CSV table of C-alpha atoms and ligand atoms in Angstrom, one decimal:
chain,number,residue,atom,x,y,z
A,15,LEU,CA,12.5,-13.1,-15.0
A,16,ALA,CA,15.0,-14.7,-12.5
A,17,ASN,CA,17.8,-12.5,-13.8
A,18,ARG,CA,15.7,-9.4,-13.6
A,19,LEU,CA,14.8,-10.3,-10.0
A,20,ILE,CA,18.4,-10.9,-9.0
A,21,ARG,CA,19.5,-7.6,-10.5
A,22,PHE,CA,16.6,-5.8,-8.7
A,23,VAL,CA,17.4,-7.4,-5.4
A,24,ARG,CA,21.1,-6.4,-5.7
A,25,THR,CA,20.4,-2.8,-6.6
A,26,ASN,CA,17.0,-1.7,-5.2
A,27,ALA,CA,16.1,-3.9,-2.3
A,28,ILE,CA,17.1,-4.0,1.4
A,29,PHE,CA,16.0,-7.1,3.3
A,30,GLY,CA,16.4,-7.8,7.1
A,31,ASP,CA,18.0,-11.1,8.2
A,32,THR,CA,14.9,-13.3,8.7
A,33,HIS,CA,12.2,-11.9,6.5
A,34,ALA,CA,10.0,-14.2,4.4
A,35,THR,CA,9.1,-12.4,1.2
A,36,ARG,CA,7.6,-13.8,-2.1
A,37,LEU,CA,9.7,-11.9,-4.6
A,38,TRP,CA,7.9,-13.1,-7.7
A,39,ARG,CA,4.8,-11.2,-6.5
A,40,ILE,CA,6.6,-7.9,-7.0
A,41,HIS,CA,5.9,-6.3,-10.3
A,42,LEU,CA,8.9,-4.0,-11.0
A,43,LYS,CA,9.4,-0.6,-12.6
A,44,PRO,CA,12.8,1.1,-13.0
A,45,GLY,CA,14.3,2.6,-9.9
A,46,CYS,CA,11.6,1.3,-7.5
A,47,ARG,CA,12.8,0.3,-4.1
A,48,VAL,CA,11.7,-2.3,-1.5
A,49,LYS,CA,12.8,-2.5,2.1
A,50,ILE,CA,11.6,-5.3,4.3
A,51,GLY,CA,12.7,-5.5,7.9
A,52,SER,CA,13.8,-8.6,9.9
A,53,GLY,CA,11.2,-11.0,11.1
A,54,SER,CA,8.5,-9.8,8.6
A,55,ILE,CA,6.3,-12.1,6.5
A,56,VAL,CA,5.2,-10.5,3.2
A,57,GLN,CA,2.7,-12.6,1.1
A,58,CYS,CA,1.1,-9.8,-0.8
A,59,SER,CA,1.4,-8.7,-4.5
A,60,VAL,CA,3.1,-5.4,-5.1
A,61,ARG,CA,2.5,-3.4,-8.3
A,62,PHE,CA,4.8,-0.5,-8.8
A,63,ASP,CA,2.8,1.7,-11.2
A,64,ARG,CA,5.5,4.4,-11.6
A,65,ALA,CA,9.3,4.4,-11.7
A,66,GLY,CA,11.1,5.3,-8.5
A,67,ALA,CA,8.3,4.3,-6.1
A,68,LEU,CA,9.0,2.9,-2.6
A,69,LEU,CA,7.6,0.1,-0.5
A,70,SER,CA,9.0,0.1,3.1
A,71,VAL,CA,8.0,-2.6,5.6
A,72,GLY,CA,9.3,-2.6,9.1
A,73,GLU,CA,10.2,-5.4,11.4
A,74,ARG,CA,8.0,-8.3,12.6
A,75,THR,CA,5.2,-7.2,10.3
A,76,PHE,CA,2.8,-9.6,8.6
A,77,ILE,CA,1.2,-8.8,5.3
A,78,GLY,CA,-1.2,-11.5,4.0
A,79,PRO,CA,-2.3,-12.2,0.5
A,80,SER,CA,-3.3,-8.6,-0.3
A,81,LEU,CA,-2.5,-6.1,-3.1
A,82,ILE,CA,-0.3,-3.0,-2.7
A,83,VAL,CA,-0.3,-0.6,-5.7
A,84,ILE,CA,2.3,2.2,-5.6
A,85,ALA,CA,3.1,5.3,-7.6
A,86,GLN,CA,4.9,7.2,-4.9
A,87,GLU,CA,5.3,5.4,-1.5
A,88,VAL,CA,3.7,3.0,0.9
A,89,ILE,CA,5.4,3.0,4.3
A,90,ILE,CA,4.4,0.2,6.8
A,91,GLY,CA,5.8,0.2,10.2
A,92,ASP,CA,6.9,-2.4,12.8
A,93,ASP,CA,4.6,-5.1,14.4
A,94,VAL,CA,1.8,-4.3,11.9
A,95,LEU,CA,-0.8,-7.0,10.9
A,96,LEU,CA,-2.4,-6.5,7.5
A,97,SER,CA,-4.8,-9.3,6.7
A,98,TRP,CA,-5.9,-11.0,3.4
A,99,GLY,CA,-7.9,-9.4,0.6
A,100,CYS,CA,-6.8,-5.9,1.3
A,101,THR,CA,-5.9,-3.3,-1.3
A,102,VAL,CA,-3.6,-0.4,-0.4
A,103,VAL,CA,-3.2,2.2,-3.2
A,104,ASP,CA,-1.5,5.6,-3.1
A,105,HIS,CA,-3.2,7.1,-6.2
A,106,ASN,CA,-6.5,7.4,-8.1
A,107,SER,CA,-5.1,5.9,-11.4
A,108,HIS,CA,-7.0,8.4,-13.5
A,109,SER,CA,-8.2,12.0,-13.4
A,110,ALA,CA,-11.7,12.8,-12.1
A,111,ARG,CA,-12.1,14.9,-15.3
A,112,PHE,CA,-13.2,12.8,-18.2
A,113,SER,CA,-11.4,15.1,-20.7
A,114,GLU,CA,-8.1,14.4,-18.8
A,115,ARG,CA,-8.6,10.6,-18.8
A,116,SER,CA,-10.1,10.1,-22.2
A,117,SER,CA,-6.9,8.9,-23.8
A,118,ASP,CA,-5.6,6.9,-20.8
A,119,VAL,CA,-6.4,3.5,-22.4
A,120,ALA,CA,-4.9,4.4,-25.8
A,121,ASP,CA,-1.8,5.8,-24.0
A,122,TRP,CA,-1.6,2.6,-21.9
A,123,SER,CA,-1.7,0.4,-24.9
A,124,ARG,CA,1.4,2.2,-26.2
A,125,GLY,CA,3.2,1.7,-22.8
A,126,ARG,CA,2.6,5.4,-21.8
A,127,LYS,CA,1.1,6.9,-18.7
A,128,ASP,CA,0.5,10.6,-18.0
A,129,TRP,CA,0.5,11.1,-14.3
A,130,SER,CA,0.2,14.9,-14.4
A,131,ASN,CA,-3.5,15.0,-13.6
A,132,VAL,CA,-3.7,11.9,-11.3
A,133,ALA,CA,-4.0,12.4,-7.5
A,134,VAL,CA,-1.0,10.7,-5.9
A,135,GLU,CA,-0.4,10.8,-2.2
A,136,GLY,CA,1.6,8.2,-0.2
A,137,VAL,CA,0.1,5.9,2.4
A,138,THR,CA,1.5,5.2,5.9
A,139,ILE,CA,0.5,2.5,8.3
A,140,GLU,CA,2.2,3.1,11.6
A,141,ASN,CA,3.7,0.7,14.1
A,142,ARG,CA,1.4,-1.8,15.8
A,143,ALA,CA,-1.7,-1.1,13.6
A,144,TRP,CA,-4.0,-4.0,12.7
A,145,VAL,CA,-5.9,-4.0,9.4
A,146,GLY,CA,-8.7,-6.6,9.1
A,147,PHE,CA,-9.5,-8.6,6.0
A,148,ASN,CA,-10.9,-7.0,2.7
A,149,VAL,CA,-10.0,-3.5,3.8
A,150,ILE,CA,-9.4,-0.8,1.2
A,151,ILE,CA,-6.9,2.0,2.0
A,152,LEU,CA,-6.9,4.9,-0.4
A,153,LYS,CA,-4.4,7.6,-1.2
A,154,GLY,CA,-2.9,9.9,1.4
A,155,VAL,CA,-4.1,7.9,4.4
A,156,THR,CA,-2.1,7.5,7.6
A,157,ILE,CA,-3.3,4.7,9.9
A,158,GLY,CA,-2.1,5.8,13.3
A,159,GLU,CA,-0.1,3.8,15.8
A,160,GLY,CA,-2.0,0.8,17.2
A,161,ALA,CA,-5.2,1.6,15.3
A,162,ILE,CA,-7.5,-1.2,14.3
A,163,VAL,CA,-9.4,-1.1,11.0
A,164,GLY,CA,-12.4,-3.4,10.9
A,165,ALA,CA,-12.9,-6.0,8.2
A,166,GLY,CA,-14.4,-4.6,5.0
A,167,SER,CA,-13.7,-1.0,5.7
A,168,VAL,CA,-12.9,1.6,3.1
A,169,VAL,CA,-10.4,4.1,4.6
A,170,THR,CA,-10.4,7.5,2.9
A,171,ARG,CA,-9.2,9.7,5.8
A,172,ASP,CA,-6.5,9.4,8.4
A,173,VAL,CA,-7.1,7.1,11.4
A,174,PRO,CA,-6.0,8.5,14.7
A,175,PRO,CA,-3.6,6.4,16.8
A,176,TRP,CA,-5.2,3.8,19.1
A,177,THR,CA,-8.7,4.0,17.7
A,178,VAL,CA,-11.0,1.3,16.1
A,179,VAL,CA,-12.6,2.4,12.8
A,180,GLY,CA,-15.0,0.6,10.5
A,181,GLY,CA,-17.4,1.0,7.6
A,182,ASN,CA,-17.4,2.8,4.3
A,183,PRO,CA,-16.1,5.4,4.5
A,184,ALA,CA,-14.4,4.3,7.8
A,185,ARG,CA,-15.4,6.2,10.9
A,186,ILE,CA,-14.3,5.9,14.5
A,187,ILE,CA,-16.1,3.2,16.4
A,188,ARG,CA,-14.3,3.4,19.7
A,189,GLU,CA,-10.9,4.0,21.4
A,190,VAL,CA,-8.4,1.2,22.0
A,191,SER,CA,-8.4,1.5,25.8
A,192,PRO,CA,-5.1,1.8,27.7
A,193,ASN,CA,-5.4,-1.8,29.0
A,194,GLU,CA,-5.7,-3.1,25.4
A,195,ARG,CA,-2.4,-1.5,24.3
B,8,COA,C1,-13.7,8.1,-5.9
B,8,COA,C2,-12.3,8.8,-5.8
B,8,COA,C3,-11.8,8.8,-7.3
B,8,COA,C4,-12.6,10.2,-5.3
B,8,COA,O1,-11.4,10.8,-5.2
B,8,COA,P1,-11.3,12.4,-4.7
B,8,COA,O2,-12.2,13.2,-5.6
B,8,COA,O3,-9.9,12.8,-4.6
B,8,COA,O4,-12.1,12.2,-3.3
B,8,COA,P2,-11.5,12.6,-1.8
B,8,COA,O5,-10.4,11.8,-1.4
B,8,COA,O6,-11.3,14.1,-1.8
B,8,COA,O7,-12.8,12.3,-0.9
B,8,COA,C5,-14.0,13.1,-1.0
B,8,COA,C6,-15.1,12.5,0.0
B,8,COA,O8,-15.6,11.3,-0.5
B,8,COA,C7,-15.3,10.2,0.4
B,8,COA,N1,-14.8,9.1,-0.4
B,8,COA,C8,-13.9,9.1,-1.4
B,8,COA,N2,-13.7,7.9,-2.0
B,8,COA,C9,-14.6,7.1,-1.4
B,8,COA,C10,-14.9,5.7,-1.5
B,8,COA,N3,-14.2,5.0,-2.5
B,8,COA,N4,-15.9,5.2,-0.8
B,8,COA,C11,-16.5,5.9,0.1
B,8,COA,N5,-16.3,7.2,0.3
B,8,COA,C12,-15.3,7.8,-0.4
B,8,COA,C13,-14.2,10.7,1.3
B,8,COA,O9,-14.3,10.1,2.6
B,8,COA,C14,-14.5,12.2,1.4
B,8,COA,O10,-15.5,12.4,2.3
B,8,COA,P3,-15.3,13.2,3.6
B,8,COA,O11,-14.8,14.6,3.2
B,8,COA,O12,-16.7,13.3,4.3
B,8,COA,O13,-14.3,12.5,4.4
B,8,COA,C15,-11.4,8.0,-4.9
B,8,COA,O14,-11.6,8.3,-3.6
B,8,COA,C16,-11.2,6.6,-5.2
B,8,COA,O15,-12.1,5.8,-4.9
B,8,COA,N6,-10.0,6.2,-5.7
B,8,COA,C17,-9.7,4.9,-6.2
B,8,COA,C18,-9.9,4.9,-7.7
B,8,COA,C19,-9.7,3.5,-8.3
B,8,COA,O16,-10.5,2.7,-8.0
B,8,COA,N7,-8.6,3.3,-9.0
B,8,COA,C20,-8.3,2.0,-9.5
B,8,COA,C21,-7.9,1.8,-10.9
B,8,COA,S1,-9.1,2.3,-12.1
């Protein structure tokens, strides 16, 4: 494992000067890439589900003990707070049609995965956003700059910049006023 990690870091990872990242929590796939900016603290587990996927974390960002699952890309900006117990996932894992997912488990047990009928869409969390604990962020979502996601929310749609959202599915609660920015 140590050798695999060292090889991965040399070829697929870019780390800023002063990041604190727990590398053993990153489950690798061929060609996946990780970028972590300076001053960031990354305590989450990362599961790359598909080769070539990307995790990019900006500078001075904190990611607590959460789970990020990636088939394509998860892009997290600068000065973001992402709390504990969150799950960020950029795909549905299976087709919504039973006939298209009926052999998923059998394929899986043979080390195969057919992505052709799975909805996959990258997730972006923009600069200065704050995501509370136990939040779920689903495929295709962009959390806008400075937005706040209330604890326990399930985010299925984009969150406009400088708004507070909450609930399942997450809806706008209020604006982040100019004197709170
Ligand atoms: C349920 C799910 C499969 C539906 O996917 P989909 O058919 O692409 O659904 P959409 O993203 O088009 O959303 C359709 C509507 O349902 C809502 N919705 C979707 N998933 C939701 C969820 N988990 N909770 C609450 N509302 C949800 C959306 O907000 C949207 O409503 P709106 O148009 O009023 O905003 C998906 O959203 C989901 O939960 N994915 C995660 C799958 C999973 O758990 N995989 C883990 C490994 S098995």
